Short mmCIF file of C-alpha atoms and ligand atoms in Angstrom, two decimals:
data_model
loop_
_atom_site.label_atom_id
_atom_site.label_comp_id
_atom_site.label_asym_id
_atom_site.label_seq_id
_atom_site.Cartn_x
_atom_site.Cartn_y
_atom_site.Cartn_z
CA MET L 1 -18.92 -16.54 18.39
CA ASP L 2 -21.13 -18.41 15.87
CA ILE L 3 -20.18 -18.34 12.46
CA PRO L 4 -21.78 -18.66 9.34
CA LYS L 5 -21.73 -21.99 7.72
CA ILE L 6 -22.21 -21.03 4.37
CA ALA L 7 -20.82 -17.66 2.27
CA ASP L 8 -20.65 -16.41 -1.38
CA VAL L 9 -17.16 -15.90 -0.97
CA VAL L 10 -14.93 -15.47 1.95
CA ILE L 11 -12.35 -13.11 2.31
CA VAL L 12 -9.42 -13.57 4.15
CA GLY L 13 -7.68 -10.64 5.83
CA GLY L 14 -9.49 -7.34 7.15
CA GLY L 15 -6.97 -4.93 6.19
CA VAL L 16 -7.10 -2.21 3.15
CA MET L 17 -7.57 -5.00 -0.04
CA GLY L 18 -10.25 -7.19 2.41
CA ALA L 19 -12.28 -4.22 3.81
CA SER L 20 -12.39 -2.71 -0.02
CA THR L 21 -12.85 -6.00 -1.34
CA ALA L 22 -15.98 -6.97 1.38
CA TYR L 23 -17.35 -3.32 0.72
CA HIS L 24 -17.35 -3.22 -3.20
CA LEU L 25 -18.36 -7.17 -3.47
CA ALA L 26 -21.81 -5.78 -0.85
CA LEU L 27 -21.83 -2.59 -2.80
CA LYS L 28 -22.36 -4.83 -6.60
CA GLY L 29 -25.12 -7.11 -5.01
CA CYS L 30 -23.22 -10.15 -3.74
CA LYS L 31 -25.64 -11.27 -0.75
CA LYS L 32 -23.17 -13.80 1.64
CA VAL L 33 -19.87 -11.93 1.86
CA VAL L 34 -17.81 -13.09 5.27
CA LEU L 35 -14.68 -11.63 6.05
CA LEU L 36 -12.40 -13.14 8.76
CA GLU L 37 -9.53 -11.22 10.44
CA ARG L 38 -7.71 -13.14 12.71
CA ASN L 39 -6.70 -10.09 14.81
CA SER L 40 -9.21 -8.57 17.14
CA LEU L 41 -9.33 -5.27 15.16
CA PHE L 42 -9.51 -4.75 11.92
CA GLY L 43 -6.73 -2.61 10.00
CA GLN L 44 -3.97 -3.17 12.76
CA GLU L 45 -0.97 -4.97 10.29
CA THR L 46 0.57 -3.47 7.21
CA THR L 47 -2.32 -1.33 6.81
CA GLY L 48 -2.14 0.61 10.19
CA LYS L 49 1.12 0.15 10.13
CA CYS L 50 1.66 2.49 7.15
CA ALA L 51 3.03 6.26 6.06
CA GLY L 52 -0.41 7.18 4.39
CA GLY L 53 1.38 8.69 1.21
CA ILE L 54 -1.02 8.77 -1.44
CA ARG L 55 0.40 9.76 -5.01
CA TYR L 56 0.05 9.54 -8.85
CA GLN L 57 3.86 9.65 -9.50
CA PHE L 58 4.52 5.91 -10.07
CA ALA L 59 7.24 4.85 -13.71
CA THR L 60 4.92 2.02 -14.94
CA GLU L 61 1.65 2.50 -16.96
CA ILE L 62 -0.39 -0.11 -15.08
CA ASN L 63 0.56 1.36 -11.28
CA ILE L 64 -0.09 5.30 -12.93
CA ARG L 65 -4.05 3.79 -14.13
CA LEU L 66 -4.51 2.18 -10.67
CA SER L 67 -3.97 5.56 -9.19
CA LEU L 68 -5.70 7.51 -11.61
CA LEU L 69 -8.49 5.45 -10.66
CA SER L 70 -8.24 5.20 -7.01
CA LEU L 71 -7.02 8.67 -5.59
CA PRO L 72 -10.60 9.98 -6.97
CA MET L 73 -12.74 7.61 -4.82
CA LEU L 74 -10.33 8.66 -2.13
CA ASP L 75 -11.97 12.31 -3.17
CA ARG L 76 -15.32 11.09 -2.88
CA PHE L 77 -15.03 8.65 -0.24
CA GLU L 78 -16.13 10.81 3.14
CA GLU L 79 -19.25 11.62 0.70
CA GLU L 80 -19.85 7.79 -0.51
CA LEU L 81 -19.13 6.22 2.80
CA GLY L 82 -20.21 8.93 5.61
CA GLN L 83 -16.09 8.20 7.01
CA ALA L 84 -13.63 11.53 7.01
CA ILE L 85 -10.44 10.32 5.98
CA ASP L 86 -7.73 12.99 6.71
CA LEU L 87 -7.09 13.25 3.19
CA ARG L 88 -4.64 16.15 2.80
CA ARG L 89 -2.80 16.94 -0.85
CA CYS L 90 0.75 18.47 0.33
CA GLY L 91 2.13 16.63 -2.81
CA TYR L 92 5.24 14.51 -3.43
CA LEU L 93 8.71 15.75 -4.16
CA PHE L 94 11.44 13.21 -5.17
CA LEU L 95 14.78 14.25 -4.41
CA LEU L 96 17.22 13.27 -6.95
CA THR L 97 20.67 13.08 -6.19
CA GLN L 98 22.39 10.25 -8.98
CA GLU L 99 22.42 11.14 -12.52
CA GLU L 100 20.62 7.82 -13.65
CA ASP L 101 17.60 8.66 -11.68
CA VAL L 102 17.07 12.16 -13.27
CA GLN L 103 16.89 10.16 -16.60
CA THR L 104 14.49 7.69 -15.45
CA PHE L 105 12.25 10.20 -13.62
CA ARG L 106 12.52 12.32 -16.57
CA ALA L 107 11.58 9.13 -18.96
CA SER L 108 8.72 8.61 -15.99
CA LEU L 109 7.35 12.48 -16.31
CA THR L 110 6.86 12.05 -20.09
CA LEU L 111 4.81 8.47 -19.12
CA GLN L 112 2.75 10.28 -16.57
CA HIS L 113 2.40 13.53 -19.02
CA ARG L 114 1.04 10.90 -21.94
CA LEU L 115 -1.56 9.66 -19.14
CA GLY L 116 -2.80 12.89 -18.11
CA VAL L 117 -0.73 12.84 -14.40
CA MET L 118 0.96 16.73 -14.73
CA THR L 119 4.33 16.06 -13.11
CA GLN L 120 6.53 19.06 -13.03
CA TRP L 121 10.37 18.69 -13.20
CA LEU L 122 11.93 21.07 -10.25
CA PRO L 123 15.50 22.10 -10.72
CA GLY L 124 17.62 22.04 -7.66
CA ASP L 125 17.96 25.85 -6.87
CA GLN L 126 13.88 26.15 -6.30
CA ILE L 127 13.85 23.38 -3.99
CA ARG L 128 16.89 24.76 -2.14
CA SER L 129 15.20 27.93 -1.94
CA ARG L 130 11.84 26.73 -0.74
CA LEU L 131 12.98 24.27 1.76
CA PRO L 132 15.92 26.11 3.49
CA PHE L 133 15.93 24.52 6.22
CA MET L 134 16.95 20.92 4.45
CA ARG L 135 20.61 20.70 3.50
CA LEU L 136 20.49 19.72 -0.26
CA GLU L 137 23.15 21.13 -2.17
CA ASP L 138 23.80 17.66 -3.85
CA VAL L 139 19.81 17.75 -5.14
CA LEU L 140 20.06 17.58 -8.80
CA GLY L 141 16.57 18.44 -9.38
CA ALA L 142 12.62 16.95 -8.08
CA ALA L 143 9.98 15.49 -9.57
CA TRP L 144 7.17 17.30 -7.79
CA ASP L 145 3.20 16.62 -8.30
CA PRO L 146 0.90 18.67 -5.69
CA GLN L 147 -1.56 16.57 -6.47
CA ASP L 148 0.10 13.65 -4.18
CA GLY L 149 -0.93 13.95 0.05
CA LEU L 150 -1.85 12.02 2.34
CA VAL L 151 -4.85 10.02 3.93
CA ASP L 152 -5.79 8.41 7.26
CA PRO L 153 -5.22 4.49 6.61
CA ASN L 154 -7.17 3.61 9.43
CA SER L 155 -9.99 5.73 8.77
CA ILE L 156 -10.23 4.31 5.09
CA VAL L 157 -10.39 0.34 7.04
CA GLN L 158 -13.19 1.16 9.14
CA GLY L 159 -15.37 3.46 6.37
CA TYR L 160 -15.33 0.14 4.05
CA ILE L 161 -15.59 -2.06 6.65
CA ALA L 162 -18.66 -0.37 8.16
CA GLY L 163 -20.13 0.55 4.89
CA ALA L 164 -19.51 -3.50 4.08
CA LYS L 165 -21.52 -4.50 7.29
CA ARG L 166 -24.52 -1.75 6.54
CA LEU L 167 -24.79 -3.82 2.98
CA GLY L 168 -25.23 -7.29 4.54
CA ALA L 169 -21.34 -8.45 4.37
CA LYS L 170 -20.16 -10.05 7.93
CA CYS L 171 -16.88 -8.74 8.99
CA LEU L 172 -15.19 -10.78 12.01
CA THR L 173 -12.42 -10.88 13.75
CA ASP L 174 -11.20 -13.55 16.14
CA VAL L 175 -10.97 -15.41 13.24
CA GLU L 176 -8.42 -17.15 11.54
CA VAL L 177 -8.55 -18.85 8.52
CA VAL L 178 -6.44 -22.19 8.97
CA ASN L 179 -7.35 -24.43 5.82
CA ILE L 180 -8.90 -24.15 2.95
CA SER L 181 -10.66 -27.09 0.81
CA LEU L 182 -10.75 -28.00 -2.95
CA LYS L 183 -13.08 -29.93 -4.41
CA LYS L 184 -12.26 -31.23 -7.88
CA GLY L 185 -9.93 -28.20 -8.51
CA ARG L 186 -12.54 -25.95 -7.20
CA ILE L 187 -12.90 -24.42 -3.73
CA HIS L 188 -15.46 -25.79 -1.81
CA GLY L 189 -14.93 -24.52 1.94
CA VAL L 190 -12.87 -22.52 4.56
CA LYS L 191 -11.50 -24.09 7.86
CA THR L 192 -11.43 -21.52 11.25
CA ARG L 193 -10.96 -22.18 14.43
CA LEU L 194 -13.99 -21.50 14.99
CA GLY L 195 -15.83 -24.40 12.76
CA GLU L 196 -15.81 -24.77 8.90
CA ILE L 197 -17.51 -22.81 6.15
CA GLU L 198 -18.68 -23.70 2.83
CA THR L 199 -18.29 -21.41 0.12
CA PRO L 200 -16.99 -21.67 -3.90
CA ILE L 201 -14.92 -18.50 -3.55
CA VAL L 202 -12.04 -17.54 -1.38
CA VAL L 203 -10.31 -14.31 -1.65
CA ASN L 204 -6.62 -14.07 -0.47
CA ALA L 205 -6.56 -10.78 1.26
CA ALA L 206 -4.10 -11.78 3.68
CA GLY L 207 -1.48 -9.18 2.81
CA PRO L 208 2.40 -10.24 3.90
CA TRP L 209 0.87 -13.52 5.12
CA ALA L 210 -0.59 -14.10 1.16
CA ALA L 211 1.94 -17.12 0.78
CA GLN L 212 0.83 -18.78 3.86
CA ILE L 213 -2.93 -18.72 2.59
CA GLY L 214 -1.70 -19.96 -0.90
CA GLY L 215 0.29 -22.65 0.55
CA MET L 216 -3.19 -23.94 1.93
CA ILE L 217 -3.96 -25.23 -1.51
CA GLY L 218 -0.64 -26.05 -2.13
CA LEU L 219 -0.32 -22.65 -4.61
CA ASP L 220 3.20 -20.86 -4.71
CA ILE L 221 2.42 -17.05 -4.59
CA PRO L 222 5.75 -15.07 -5.06
CA ILE L 223 5.64 -12.69 -1.67
CA ASN L 224 7.73 -11.71 0.70
CA PRO L 225 7.36 -9.65 4.55
CA VAL L 226 10.04 -7.25 4.46
CA ARG L 227 10.56 -5.43 7.50
CA ARG L 228 10.07 -1.24 7.14
CA GLN L 229 10.23 0.81 10.45
CA ILE L 230 8.77 4.41 10.64
CA ALA L 231 9.78 6.70 13.64
CA VAL L 232 7.80 10.30 14.64
CA THR L 233 9.23 13.10 16.39
CA THR L 234 8.23 15.99 18.82
CA PRO L 235 6.62 18.74 18.24
CA THR L 236 9.04 20.99 15.39
CA PRO L 237 7.10 24.32 15.35
CA TRP L 238 9.52 25.12 12.80
CA LEU L 239 8.05 23.02 9.73
CA PRO L 240 6.26 25.23 7.47
CA LEU L 241 2.51 23.96 7.08
CA ASP L 242 2.85 23.24 3.50
CA PHE L 243 5.89 20.69 3.74
CA PRO L 244 5.03 17.74 1.51
CA PHE L 245 6.00 14.47 1.29
CA VAL L 246 9.58 14.51 0.69
CA ILE L 247 11.75 11.24 -0.45
CA ASP L 248 15.55 11.46 -0.82
CA PHE L 249 15.29 8.53 -3.49
CA ALA L 250 18.76 7.42 -3.16
CA LYS L 251 18.24 6.99 0.25
CA ASN L 252 15.16 5.12 0.02
CA LEU L 253 14.72 7.93 2.99
CA TYR L 254 11.49 9.79 3.40
CA PHE L 255 9.61 12.43 5.71
CA HIS L 256 6.29 14.30 5.93
CA ARG L 257 4.29 16.25 8.39
CA GLU L 258 2.29 14.22 11.65
CA GLY L 259 0.47 16.06 13.73
CA PRO L 260 3.02 18.42 15.33
CA GLY L 261 5.94 16.69 14.32
CA ILE L 262 7.64 14.71 11.42
CA LEU L 263 7.17 11.08 10.42
CA THR L 264 10.23 9.71 8.49
CA GLY L 265 11.38 6.24 7.23
CA MET L 266 14.10 4.75 5.72
CA SER L 267 13.91 1.13 3.45
CA ASN L 268 16.87 -0.98 4.59
CA LEU L 269 17.38 -2.48 1.40
CA ASN L 270 19.40 -5.76 2.77
CA GLU L 271 17.08 -6.55 5.44
CA PRO L 272 15.96 -10.10 4.53
CA PRO L 273 12.52 -11.50 4.67
CA SER L 274 10.84 -11.87 7.74
CA PHE L 275 7.99 -11.80 10.20
CA ILE L 276 9.72 -9.83 12.63
CA GLN L 277 8.49 -6.42 13.18
CA GLN L 278 10.41 -5.44 16.09
CA VAL L 279 12.21 -2.54 15.75
CA ASP L 280 15.77 -2.65 14.66
CA HIS L 281 17.78 -0.03 16.82
CA GLU L 282 21.07 -0.33 14.71
CA TRP L 283 18.94 0.41 11.64
CA GLU L 284 17.28 2.82 13.53
CA LEU L 285 20.34 4.65 14.27
CA ILE L 286 21.21 4.52 10.64
CA HIS L 287 18.04 6.40 9.42
CA PHE L 288 18.15 8.72 12.00
CA ASP L 289 21.99 9.85 10.91
CA ALA L 290 20.52 9.91 7.08
CA ALA L 291 17.71 12.08 8.08
CA MET L 292 19.84 14.48 10.44
CA ALA L 293 21.90 14.90 7.47
CA ARG L 294 19.03 16.01 5.85
CA ILE L 295 17.20 17.78 8.48
CA PRO L 296 19.60 19.18 10.54
CA LEU L 297 16.96 20.94 13.23
CA LEU L 298 16.36 16.90 14.07
CA GLU L 299 18.92 17.12 16.34
CA GLU L 300 17.04 19.00 18.55
CA VAL L 301 13.79 16.55 18.81
CA GLY L 302 12.93 13.57 20.81
CA ILE L 303 11.26 10.61 19.04
CA SER L 304 7.68 10.28 20.58
CA SER L 305 6.81 7.30 18.66
CA ARG L 306 7.90 4.41 16.56
CA TRP L 307 6.94 0.98 15.18
CA ALA L 308 7.99 -1.02 12.52
CA GLY L 309 5.64 -3.23 10.05
CA LEU L 310 5.90 -5.29 7.13
CA TYR L 311 5.84 -4.80 3.10
CA GLU L 312 4.31 -7.42 0.87
CA VAL L 313 6.68 -7.48 -2.01
CA THR L 314 6.48 -8.93 -5.19
CA PRO L 315 9.74 -9.76 -7.59
CA ASP L 316 8.51 -7.00 -9.76
CA ALA L 317 7.13 -4.90 -6.86
CA HIS L 318 3.77 -5.07 -8.61
CA PRO L 319 0.66 -6.72 -7.30
CA ILE L 320 -0.95 -9.78 -8.09
CA LEU L 321 -4.67 -9.20 -8.76
CA GLY L 322 -7.21 -11.54 -10.08
CA MET L 323 -8.29 -15.08 -10.44
CA VAL L 324 -5.77 -17.97 -9.86
CA PRO L 325 -6.04 -20.64 -13.49
CA GLU L 326 -4.60 -23.19 -10.91
CA ALA L 327 -7.58 -23.21 -8.45
CA LYS L 328 -11.18 -22.24 -9.96
CA GLY L 329 -12.47 -19.97 -6.93
CA PHE L 330 -9.65 -19.08 -5.68
CA TYR L 331 -8.57 -14.85 -5.98
CA CYS L 332 -5.37 -12.78 -5.42
CA ILE L 333 -5.50 -8.83 -3.97
CA ASN L 334 -1.71 -9.32 -2.74
CA GLY L 335 1.86 -8.19 -2.96
CA PHE L 336 1.52 -3.91 -3.49
CA SER L 337 4.92 -4.03 -2.45
CA GLY L 338 5.10 -0.54 0.01
CA HIS L 339 2.19 1.25 -2.24
CA GLY L 340 -0.75 -0.53 -1.37
CA LEU L 341 -2.97 2.08 0.92
CA MET L 342 -3.34 4.14 -2.29
CA HIS L 343 -4.35 1.36 -4.52
CA GLY L 344 -6.73 -0.23 -2.12
CA PRO L 345 -9.76 0.97 -3.22
CA ILE L 346 -10.19 0.68 -7.10
CA SER L 347 -8.27 -2.66 -6.21
CA GLY L 348 -10.93 -4.06 -4.27
CA LEU L 349 -13.62 -2.63 -6.68
CA LEU L 350 -11.54 -4.32 -9.92
CA LEU L 351 -11.26 -7.74 -8.12
CA ALA L 352 -15.39 -7.58 -7.05
CA GLU L 353 -15.91 -7.23 -10.68
CA GLU L 354 -13.82 -9.75 -11.90
CA ILE L 355 -15.48 -12.31 -9.09
CA LEU L 356 -18.84 -11.04 -9.91
CA ASP L 357 -18.70 -10.47 -13.85
CA GLY L 358 -16.14 -12.56 -14.48
CA LYS L 359 -13.66 -9.90 -15.63
CA ALA L 360 -12.64 -6.12 -14.58
CA HIS L 361 -13.75 -3.69 -16.84
CA THR L 362 -12.70 -1.04 -15.23
CA LEU L 363 -9.49 -1.44 -16.01
CA ASP L 364 -7.46 -4.55 -18.21
CA ILE L 365 -5.45 -5.71 -15.10
CA THR L 366 -4.38 -9.39 -17.02
CA SER L 367 -1.02 -7.86 -16.53
CA LEU L 368 -1.00 -8.16 -12.52
CA SER L 369 -1.96 -11.99 -13.05
CA LEU L 370 -0.39 -14.57 -11.18
CA THR L 371 0.81 -15.90 -14.22
CA ARG L 372 3.06 -13.48 -15.69
CA PHE L 373 5.84 -14.52 -13.61
CA ARG L 374 6.08 -17.86 -14.99
CA GLU L 375 5.43 -16.52 -18.37
CA GLY L 376 8.28 -14.35 -18.21
CA LYS L 377 5.65 -11.03 -18.14
CA ALA L 378 6.81 -9.36 -15.16
CA ILE L 379 7.02 -5.69 -14.56
CA GLN L 380 9.31 -3.33 -12.51
CA GLU L 381 8.45 -0.41 -10.83
CA TYR L 382 11.12 2.44 -10.23
CA ASN L 383 9.48 4.32 -7.78
CA VAL L 384 9.65 2.04 -4.69
CA VAL L 385 10.23 4.02 -1.74
C1 FAD V 1 6.20 0.81 7.05
C2 FAD V 1 5.25 1.00 5.77
C3 FAD V 1 5.07 2.27 5.35
C4 FAD V 1 4.06 1.87 3.99
N1 FAD V 1 3.27 3.32 3.22
C5 FAD V 1 2.76 3.55 2.59
C6 FAD V 1 2.23 4.77 2.08
O1 FAD V 1 2.71 5.59 2.47
N2 FAD V 1 1.42 4.64 1.27
C7 FAD V 1 0.93 3.23 0.26
O2 FAD V 1 -0.22 2.84 -0.26
N3 FAD V 1 1.50 1.95 1.18
C8 FAD V 1 1.96 2.14 1.99
N4 FAD V 1 2.80 0.64 2.85
C9 FAD V 1 1.87 -0.28 2.05
C10 FAD V 1 0.60 -0.50 2.42
O3 FAD V 1 0.18 -0.17 3.60
C11 FAD V 1 0.47 -1.66 2.35
O4 FAD V 1 0.57 -2.41 0.32
C12 FAD V 1 -1.48 -2.16 2.33
O5 FAD V 1 -1.71 -1.95 3.62
C13 FAD V 1 -1.47 -3.55 2.48
O6 FAD V 1 -2.76 -3.85 2.68
P1 FAD V 1 -3.26 -5.50 2.86
O7 FAD V 1 -4.81 -5.66 3.40
O8 FAD V 1 -2.89 -6.45 2.04
O9 FAD V 1 -2.59 -6.13 4.36
P2 FAD V 1 -2.79 -6.03 5.58
O10 FAD V 1 -3.33 -4.77 6.18
O11 FAD V 1 -1.71 -6.55 6.38
O12 FAD V 1 -4.22 -7.20 5.79
C14 FAD V 1 -3.83 -8.63 5.59
C15 FAD V 1 -4.53 -9.17 6.86
O13 FAD V 1 -4.69 -10.36 6.69
C16 FAD V 1 -4.65 -10.78 8.05
N5 FAD V 1 -4.41 -12.63 7.77
C17 FAD V 1 -3.89 -12.95 7.67
N6 FAD V 1 -3.60 -14.50 7.53
C18 FAD V 1 -4.82 -14.25 8.45
C19 FAD V 1 -5.36 -15.89 8.47
N7 FAD V 1 -4.91 -16.99 8.22
N8 FAD V 1 -6.69 -15.89 8.85
C20 FAD V 1 -7.40 -15.04 8.88
N9 FAD V 1 -6.99 -12.90 8.70
C21 FAD V 1 -5.72 -13.26 8.37
C22 FAD V 1 -3.49 -10.29 9.26
O14 FAD V 1 -4.23 -10.02 10.43
C23 FAD V 1 -4.21 -8.94 8.45
O15 FAD V 1 -4.92 -7.72 8.94
C24 FAD V 1 3.41 1.27 4.22
C25 FAD V 1 3.42 -0.49 4.44
C26 FAD V 1 4.22 -0.25 5.43
C27 FAD V 1 4.59 -1.72 6.31
#
């Protein structure tokens, strides 16, 4: 395969971040956009392994604002890109069993209301009567937003890649970036296994591998890959059609309807950073015990599929978005820490603005700069699952 010799922008990585950035750059008139994905298909890593959840319910203003801009882009997605994304507004229900979580979520609700997200507080009894097949005796209350929901991750990637190609971008698979060259502190080009591409701009959209891409120019990007796993059950005909995305917040355990069954995940907070993507069967047993304790009927179903993927985790669970002062022409769109699918649409647009217009103007993203860590300006997100 021939690869271009020259580009205006090279994007490393073809998950939701790379695909959205390529589309929005091309849409804004950038001519020679080249996206390089080392796998044989786009969107098969973190994006393809995610749970598909989209929500407004966050604890920091910047994350809520990202959702306020990104989720409406998903509403318009099919009309804009001609690709259905199976959007379902099933709502997110955060079940809370600890008094300190109740206090924090109550404070988040106030923030969300101020920003126009009308999350509701539901008392424990109301939840127990709505979900009688779940064991919820210990639930003190829940945060509920019916506007949250689900989408199909692969359709989003395919929609953006097809849209970017229609606008003239070159999106290539089976091309691994192995090095990046600088000249006088400026990006000069990328080296791939198939040859070199001269470019003044590189976008790091390499998901859990973002730190490796930064390392190619001697940059320390604080992103750790952390395994997270999911299982989907065989059919659960007793599950109500309007079953929401339910999160047992204290246990990092979640459920939502997936085809005829249930998709469930539980984050192991002691999982050490690594690139391991095999299912941890010991953790799976702990996960299934916790899942059956909440939904006893799960004892009667089997597992139809299971997989593990990698979160791309920053120290404050917020993304690193925008230009990097150390290397002119190097941009990051990384570290979404478990909620990147839903913020992919707006993040690609914001980065395209920053690259082409010198500054993101749809939303101020200076608080998401890489420099925040050394400047002591990290901002912790509480609603991480
Ligand atoms: C189990 C699980 C559940 C999740 N649930 C949700 C959810 O419900 N909602 C939500 O919003 N988010 C969720 N997420 C998080 C979300 O999936 C990620 O934040 C998002 O997909 C990150 O996208 P990305 O494009 O940065 O990374 P990726 O999709 O991993 O894309 C990066 C790409 O870069 C490529 N690459 C790496 N190095 C190179 C190189 N040297 N050369 C060329 N290509 C390279 C990789 O092959 C990969 O395809 C979940 C994640 C997991 C693992």
